[in-house]
Coordinates of C-alpha atoms in Angstrom, one line a residue:
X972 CA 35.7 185.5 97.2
X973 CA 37.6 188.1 94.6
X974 CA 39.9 190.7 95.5
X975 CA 38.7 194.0 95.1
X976 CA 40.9 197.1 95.7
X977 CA 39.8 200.8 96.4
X978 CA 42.2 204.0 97.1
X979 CA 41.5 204.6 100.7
X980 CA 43.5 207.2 103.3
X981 CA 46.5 206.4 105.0
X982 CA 48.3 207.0 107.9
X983 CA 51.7 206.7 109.0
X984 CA 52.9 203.2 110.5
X985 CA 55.7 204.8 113.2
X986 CA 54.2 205.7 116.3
X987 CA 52.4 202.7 116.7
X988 CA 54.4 200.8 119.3
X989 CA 55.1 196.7 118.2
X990 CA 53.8 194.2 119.8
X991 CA 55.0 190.9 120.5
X992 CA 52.1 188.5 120.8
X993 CA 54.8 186.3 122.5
X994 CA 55.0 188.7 124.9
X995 CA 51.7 189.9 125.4
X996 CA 50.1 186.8 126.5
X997 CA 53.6 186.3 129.3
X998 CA 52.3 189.6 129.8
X999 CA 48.0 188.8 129.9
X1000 CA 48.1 185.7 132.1
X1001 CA 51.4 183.9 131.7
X1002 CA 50.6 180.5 132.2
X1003 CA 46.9 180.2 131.4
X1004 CA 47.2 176.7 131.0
X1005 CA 48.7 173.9 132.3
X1006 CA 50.4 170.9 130.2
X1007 CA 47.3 169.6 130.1
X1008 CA 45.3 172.7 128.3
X1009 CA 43.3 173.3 132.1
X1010 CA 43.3 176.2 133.4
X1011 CA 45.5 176.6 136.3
X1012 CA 45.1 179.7 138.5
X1013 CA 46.9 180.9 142.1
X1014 CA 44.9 184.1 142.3
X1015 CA 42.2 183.8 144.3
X1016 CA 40.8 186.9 143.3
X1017 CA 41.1 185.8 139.5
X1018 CA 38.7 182.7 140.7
X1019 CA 36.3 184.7 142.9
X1020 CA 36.1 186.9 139.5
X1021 CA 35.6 184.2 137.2
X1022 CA 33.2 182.1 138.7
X1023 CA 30.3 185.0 139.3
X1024 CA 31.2 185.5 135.0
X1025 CA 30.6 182.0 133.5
X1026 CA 27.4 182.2 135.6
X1027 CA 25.9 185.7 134.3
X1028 CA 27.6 184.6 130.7
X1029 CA 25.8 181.3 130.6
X1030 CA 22.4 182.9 131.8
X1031 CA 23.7 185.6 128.8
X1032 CA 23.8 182.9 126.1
X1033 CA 21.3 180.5 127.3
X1034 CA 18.8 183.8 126.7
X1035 CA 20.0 184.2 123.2
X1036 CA 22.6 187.0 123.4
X1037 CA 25.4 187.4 121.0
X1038 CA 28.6 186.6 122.0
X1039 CA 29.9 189.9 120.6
X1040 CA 27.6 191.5 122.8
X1041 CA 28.1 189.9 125.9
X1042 CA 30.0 192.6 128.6
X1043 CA 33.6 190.7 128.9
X1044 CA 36.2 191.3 131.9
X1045 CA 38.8 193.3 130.7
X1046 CA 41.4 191.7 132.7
X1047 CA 40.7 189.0 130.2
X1048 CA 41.1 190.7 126.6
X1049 CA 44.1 189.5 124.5
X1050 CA 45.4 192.6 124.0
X1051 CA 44.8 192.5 120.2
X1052 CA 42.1 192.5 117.7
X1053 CA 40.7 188.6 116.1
X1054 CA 41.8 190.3 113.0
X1055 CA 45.4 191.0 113.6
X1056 CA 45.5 187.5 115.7
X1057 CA 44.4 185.9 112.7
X1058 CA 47.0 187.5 110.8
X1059 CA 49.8 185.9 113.3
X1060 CA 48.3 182.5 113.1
X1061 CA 47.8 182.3 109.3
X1062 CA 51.4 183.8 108.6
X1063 CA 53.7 182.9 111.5
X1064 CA 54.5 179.4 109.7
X1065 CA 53.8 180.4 106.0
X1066 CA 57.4 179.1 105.1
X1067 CA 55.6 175.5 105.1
X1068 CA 53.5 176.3 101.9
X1069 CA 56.4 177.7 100.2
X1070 CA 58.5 174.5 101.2
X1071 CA 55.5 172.5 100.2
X1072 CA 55.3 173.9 96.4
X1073 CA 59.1 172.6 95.7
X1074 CA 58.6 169.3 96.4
X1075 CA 58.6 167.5 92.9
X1076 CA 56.0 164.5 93.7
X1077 CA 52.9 165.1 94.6
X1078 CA 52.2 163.5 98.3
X1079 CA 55.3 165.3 99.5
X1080 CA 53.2 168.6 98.5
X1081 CA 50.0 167.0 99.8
X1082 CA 51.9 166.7 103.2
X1083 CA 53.7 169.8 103.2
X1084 CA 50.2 171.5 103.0
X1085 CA 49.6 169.2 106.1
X1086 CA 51.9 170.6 107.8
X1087 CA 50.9 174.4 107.2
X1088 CA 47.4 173.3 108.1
X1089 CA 48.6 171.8 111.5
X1090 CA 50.6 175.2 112.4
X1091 CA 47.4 176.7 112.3
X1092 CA 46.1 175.2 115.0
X1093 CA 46.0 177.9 117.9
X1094 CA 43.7 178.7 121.0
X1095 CA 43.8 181.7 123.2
X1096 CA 44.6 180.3 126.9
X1097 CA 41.4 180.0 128.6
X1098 CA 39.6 182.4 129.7
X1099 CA 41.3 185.0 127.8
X1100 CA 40.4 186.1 124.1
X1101 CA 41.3 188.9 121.5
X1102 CA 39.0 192.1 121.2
X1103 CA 36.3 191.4 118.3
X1104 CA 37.2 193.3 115.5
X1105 CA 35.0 195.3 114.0
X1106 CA 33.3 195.7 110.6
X1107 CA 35.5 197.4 107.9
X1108 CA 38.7 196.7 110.5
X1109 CA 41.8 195.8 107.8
X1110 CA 45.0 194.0 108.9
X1111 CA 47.9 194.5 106.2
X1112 CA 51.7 192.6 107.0
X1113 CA 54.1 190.6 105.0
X1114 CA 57.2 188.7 105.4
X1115 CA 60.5 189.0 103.9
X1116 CA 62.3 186.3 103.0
X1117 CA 64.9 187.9 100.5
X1118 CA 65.1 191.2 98.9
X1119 CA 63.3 189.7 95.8
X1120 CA 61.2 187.4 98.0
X1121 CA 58.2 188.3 100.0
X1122 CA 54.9 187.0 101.5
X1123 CA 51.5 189.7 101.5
X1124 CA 48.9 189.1 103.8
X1125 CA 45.7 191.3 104.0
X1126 CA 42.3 190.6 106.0
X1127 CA 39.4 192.4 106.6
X1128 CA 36.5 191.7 108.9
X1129 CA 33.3 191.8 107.7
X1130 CA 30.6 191.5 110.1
X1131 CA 30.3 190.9 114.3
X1132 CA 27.0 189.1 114.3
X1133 CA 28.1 186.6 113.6
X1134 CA 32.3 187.6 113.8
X1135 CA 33.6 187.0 110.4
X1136 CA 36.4 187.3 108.4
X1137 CA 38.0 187.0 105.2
X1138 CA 42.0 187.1 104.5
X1139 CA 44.4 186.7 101.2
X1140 CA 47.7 185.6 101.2
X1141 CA 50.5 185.8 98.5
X1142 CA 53.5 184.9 97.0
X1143 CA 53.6 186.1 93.5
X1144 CA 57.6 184.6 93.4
X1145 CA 56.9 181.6 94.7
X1146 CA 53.2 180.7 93.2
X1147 CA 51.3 180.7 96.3
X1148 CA 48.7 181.6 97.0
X1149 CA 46.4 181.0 100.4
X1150 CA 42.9 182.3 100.9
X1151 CA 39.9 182.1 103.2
X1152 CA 37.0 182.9 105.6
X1153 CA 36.0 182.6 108.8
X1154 CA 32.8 182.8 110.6
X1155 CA 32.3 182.0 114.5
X1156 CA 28.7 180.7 115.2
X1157 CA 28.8 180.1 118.5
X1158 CA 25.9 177.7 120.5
X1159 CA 25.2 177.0 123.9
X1160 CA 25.1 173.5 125.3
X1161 CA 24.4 174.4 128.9
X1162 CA 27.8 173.0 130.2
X1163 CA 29.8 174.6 127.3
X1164 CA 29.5 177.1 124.3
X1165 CA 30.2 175.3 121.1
X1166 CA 32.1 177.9 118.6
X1167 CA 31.3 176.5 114.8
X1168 CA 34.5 177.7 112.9
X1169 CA 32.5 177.9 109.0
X1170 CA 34.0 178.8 106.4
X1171 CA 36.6 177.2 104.2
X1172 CA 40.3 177.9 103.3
X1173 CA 42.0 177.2 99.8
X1174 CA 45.5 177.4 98.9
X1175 CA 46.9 177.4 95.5
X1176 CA 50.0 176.0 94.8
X1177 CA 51.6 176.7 91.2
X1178 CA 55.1 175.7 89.7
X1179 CA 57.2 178.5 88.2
X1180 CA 58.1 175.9 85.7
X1181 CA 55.0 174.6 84.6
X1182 CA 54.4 171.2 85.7
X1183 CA 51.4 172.0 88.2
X1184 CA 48.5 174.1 89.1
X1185 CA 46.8 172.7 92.2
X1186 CA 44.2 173.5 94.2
X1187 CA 43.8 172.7 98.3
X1188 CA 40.6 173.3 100.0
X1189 CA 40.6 172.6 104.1
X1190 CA 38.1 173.0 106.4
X1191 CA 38.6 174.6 110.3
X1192 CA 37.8 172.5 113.2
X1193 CA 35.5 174.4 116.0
X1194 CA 35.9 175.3 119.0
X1195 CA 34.5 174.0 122.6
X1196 CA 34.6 175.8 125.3
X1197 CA 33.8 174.4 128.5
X1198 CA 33.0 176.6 131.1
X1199 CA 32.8 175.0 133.9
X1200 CA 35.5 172.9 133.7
X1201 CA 37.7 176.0 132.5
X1202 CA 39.0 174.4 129.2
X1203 CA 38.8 175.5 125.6
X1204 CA 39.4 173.2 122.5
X1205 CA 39.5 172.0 118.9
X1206 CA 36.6 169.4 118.1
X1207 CA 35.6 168.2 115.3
X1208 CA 36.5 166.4 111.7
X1209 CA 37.7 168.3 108.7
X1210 CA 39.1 167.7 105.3
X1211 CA 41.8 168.5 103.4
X1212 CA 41.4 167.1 99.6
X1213 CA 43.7 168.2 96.4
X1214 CA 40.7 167.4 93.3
X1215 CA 43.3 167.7 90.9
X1216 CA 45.9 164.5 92.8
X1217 CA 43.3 162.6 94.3
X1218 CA 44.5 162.9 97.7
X1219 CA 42.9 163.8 100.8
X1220 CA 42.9 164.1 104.9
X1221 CA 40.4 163.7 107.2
X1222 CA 41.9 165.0 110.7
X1223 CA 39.9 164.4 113.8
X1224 CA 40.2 166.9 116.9
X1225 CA 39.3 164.5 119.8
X1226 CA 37.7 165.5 122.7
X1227 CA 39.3 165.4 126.0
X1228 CA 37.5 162.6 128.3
X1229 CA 35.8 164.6 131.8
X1230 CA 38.8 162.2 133.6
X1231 CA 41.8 161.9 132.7
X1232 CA 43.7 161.6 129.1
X1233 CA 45.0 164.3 127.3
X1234 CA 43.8 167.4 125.8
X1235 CA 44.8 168.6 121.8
X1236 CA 44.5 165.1 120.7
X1237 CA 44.5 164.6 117.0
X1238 CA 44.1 161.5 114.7
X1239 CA 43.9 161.3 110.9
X1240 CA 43.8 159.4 107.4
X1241 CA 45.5 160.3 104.0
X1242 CA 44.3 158.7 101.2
X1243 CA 45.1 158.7 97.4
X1244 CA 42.6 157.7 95.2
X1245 CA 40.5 156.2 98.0
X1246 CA 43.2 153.9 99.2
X1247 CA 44.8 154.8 102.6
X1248 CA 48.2 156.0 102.7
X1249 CA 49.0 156.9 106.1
X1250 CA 47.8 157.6 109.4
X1251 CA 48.9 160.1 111.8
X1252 CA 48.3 160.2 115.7
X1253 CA 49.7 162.7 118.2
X1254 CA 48.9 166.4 119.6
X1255 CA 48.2 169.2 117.6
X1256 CA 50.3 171.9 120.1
X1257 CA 53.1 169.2 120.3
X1258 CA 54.3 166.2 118.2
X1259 CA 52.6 164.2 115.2
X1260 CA 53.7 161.2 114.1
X1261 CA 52.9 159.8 111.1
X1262 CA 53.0 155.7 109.8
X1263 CA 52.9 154.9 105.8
X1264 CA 54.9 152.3 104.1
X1265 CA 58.1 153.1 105.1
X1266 CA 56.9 152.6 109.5
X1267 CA 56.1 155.4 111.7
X1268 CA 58.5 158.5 112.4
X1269 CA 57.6 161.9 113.3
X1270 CA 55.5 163.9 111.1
X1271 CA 55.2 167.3 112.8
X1272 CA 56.7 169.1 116.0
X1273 CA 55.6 172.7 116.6
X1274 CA 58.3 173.2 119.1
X1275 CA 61.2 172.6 116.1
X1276 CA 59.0 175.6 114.3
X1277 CA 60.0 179.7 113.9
X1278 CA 58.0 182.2 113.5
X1279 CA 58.5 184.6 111.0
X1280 CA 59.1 188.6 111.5
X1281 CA 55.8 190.2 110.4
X1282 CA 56.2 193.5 109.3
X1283 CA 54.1 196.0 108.1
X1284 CA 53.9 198.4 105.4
X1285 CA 55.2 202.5 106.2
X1286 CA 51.8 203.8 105.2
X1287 CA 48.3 201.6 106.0
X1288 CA 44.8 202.5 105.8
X1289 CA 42.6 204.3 108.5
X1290 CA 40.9 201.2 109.2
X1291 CA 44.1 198.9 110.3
X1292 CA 43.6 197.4 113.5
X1293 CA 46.8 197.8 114.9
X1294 CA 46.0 201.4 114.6
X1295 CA 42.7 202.1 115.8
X1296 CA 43.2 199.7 118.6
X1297 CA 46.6 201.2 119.7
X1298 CA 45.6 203.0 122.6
X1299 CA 43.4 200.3 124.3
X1300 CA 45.9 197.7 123.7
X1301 CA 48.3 199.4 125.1
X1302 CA 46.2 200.1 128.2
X1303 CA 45.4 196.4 128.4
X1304 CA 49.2 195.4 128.2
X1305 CA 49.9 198.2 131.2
X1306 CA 47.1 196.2 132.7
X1307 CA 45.5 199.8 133.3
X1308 CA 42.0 198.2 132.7
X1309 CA 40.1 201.8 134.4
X1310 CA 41.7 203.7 132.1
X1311 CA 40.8 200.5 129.0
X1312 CA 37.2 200.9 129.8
X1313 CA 36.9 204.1 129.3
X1314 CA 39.4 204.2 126.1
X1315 CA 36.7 201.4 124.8
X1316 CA 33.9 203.3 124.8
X1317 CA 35.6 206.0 123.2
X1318 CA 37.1 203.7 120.3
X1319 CA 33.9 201.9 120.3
X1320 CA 32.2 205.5 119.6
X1321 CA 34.6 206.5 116.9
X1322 CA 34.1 203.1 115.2
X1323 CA 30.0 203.4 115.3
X1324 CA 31.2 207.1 113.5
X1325 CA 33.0 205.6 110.8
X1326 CA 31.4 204.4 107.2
X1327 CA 31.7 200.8 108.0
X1328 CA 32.1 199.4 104.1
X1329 CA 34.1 196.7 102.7
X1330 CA 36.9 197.4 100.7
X1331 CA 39.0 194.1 99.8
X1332 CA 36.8 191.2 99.6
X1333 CA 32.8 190.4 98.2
X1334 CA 30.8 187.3 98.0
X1335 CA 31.5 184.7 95.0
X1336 CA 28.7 185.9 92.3
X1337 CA 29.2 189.5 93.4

């Protein structure tokens, strides 16, 4: 993908109340799951809602439908667009790729990317998810980390059938840079959807100095969501390799057994130069612990992680999320869903209005 930019109209950033995705999903279901990633629901009326759902959605899917175009509860939106969730995910822990680029040897930098990759890892707690975003929706944030020292993200989404997107990070003081895009291709397996995550991310690490220019390309795992046992979940392999150092990862997203044992399970290989390095074991939303020459310790903890501020600029474009979306979400949040269907269809209406082009991003040969 290459950046393209176009003047476009903007709008003013103040009235547009902040949310706190935190917060929101306290707010949209407080605890969704339980420790072990299954659902875990006193309502009775949430059940008696749900069940009569998975059966019209799997009858939905098993005909073919879109996702996208499947009718969704709206006691069971995320109160925020994929787009501007994406954003959250991508730069809540973007500190870790700056940390990673001044390390002086080159696993340390391998690792560090690790690490980043890891802090991506995020599901919506089942059976909630963020509104689908639609085509031409932008997302535009950064985060300061000094006056002289700040991080740019900007996504766009570019199509609904199937749901996909493409974002660009930077550092221009630092010399990092992270791009990507994402594409949900969902298929049904009568007991469960299976979301295929394509796409690929690459990240770009360069020393002020000098002494390297490297490349990272990573893979995202997919997604499983089993309906009937009310569970959602990373499966899959994917790589991580650095051409340039020789050094790779391939992480495995295990698959939680029908009885017992744990969900978010992850295990993985490093290698350098086809000759294993470490191994790391543990859970993906928790602790990872890694084992190399020097014995095993802990490699990751997501708890011992901050998330950074994002802000957003004063002005933004007509087509930011956070604006068009405003009034639904905040509907959604008052858990007013009457008055969120009908604001829906009115969005929805003005969105099928609008000239629906790309702006920021084209295909590679474009």
């Amino acid at each position: 993908m290459f950046w393209r930019s176009k003047s476009q109209t903007t709008e003013k950033n103040d009235e547009v109340e902040e949310i706190n995705e935190d917060e929101v999903v306290e707010e949209n279901g407080g605890e969704g799951n339980n420790n072990n990633g299954e659902f875990v629901c006193d309502d009775v009326s949430l059940t008696a809602m749900f069940g009569p759902f998975v059966k019209n959605y799997t009858s939905a899917l098993a005909h073919g439908q879109q996702m996208a175009r499947i009718p969704y509860p709206f006691n069971f939106y995320y109160p925020n667009s994929s787009l501007q969730h994406q954003a959250t995910i991508q730069m809540s822990h973007i500190d870790l790729l700056l940390e990673a680029n001044m390390e002086t040897e080159p696993l340390a930098r391998f690792l560090g990317v690790l690490k980043y990759a890891l802090s991506t890892c995020s599901l919506t707690k089942f059976p909630y998810k963020p509104l689908i975003a639609f085509v031409g929706e932008t997302a535009h944030h950064h985060v300061i980390h000094s006056p002289d020292d700040t991080t740019f993200f900007i996504g766009e989404q570019l199509s609904r059938d199937p749901p996909t997107a493409c974002f660009h990070i930077n550092n221009p003081t630092r010399g990092v840079t992270h791009a990507g895009s994402l594409a949900l291709v969902p298929k049904f397996n009568k007991t469960h959807v299976h979301v295929a995550m394509k796409g690929e991310q690459k990240t770009t690490l360069v020393d002020p100095l000098g002494r390297w220019h490297e490349d990272y390309f990573m893979e995202n795992p997919d997604v499983a969501i089993r309906l009937f046992r009310m569970l959602t979940e990373l499966t899959g392999n994917i790589t991580i390799t650095c051409p340039s150092t020789g050094i790779s990862a391939l992480l495995t997203f295990k698959d939680k057994p029908l009885f017992g044992g744990r969900t978010n399970v992850v295990v993985g290989k490093i290698k350098q130069n086809n000759t294993v390095v470490a191994t790391l074991e543990g859970l993906w939303d928790d602790t990872i612990r890694i084992t190399d020459a020097d014995g095993t310790r802990e490699f990751f903890k997501r708890n011992a992680l901050v998330k950074k501020k994002l802000e957003q600029p004063e002005e933004v474009p007509l087509t930011a999320g956070h604006i068009v979306w405003a009034p639904l979400i905040h509907a959604l949040i008052e858990k007013d869903y009457k008055s969120a269907k009908t604001i829906k269809e009115k969005t929805d209406a003005e969105i099928r209005a609008r000239d629906a082009s790309i702006v920021y991003f084209k295909k590679e040969g474009e």
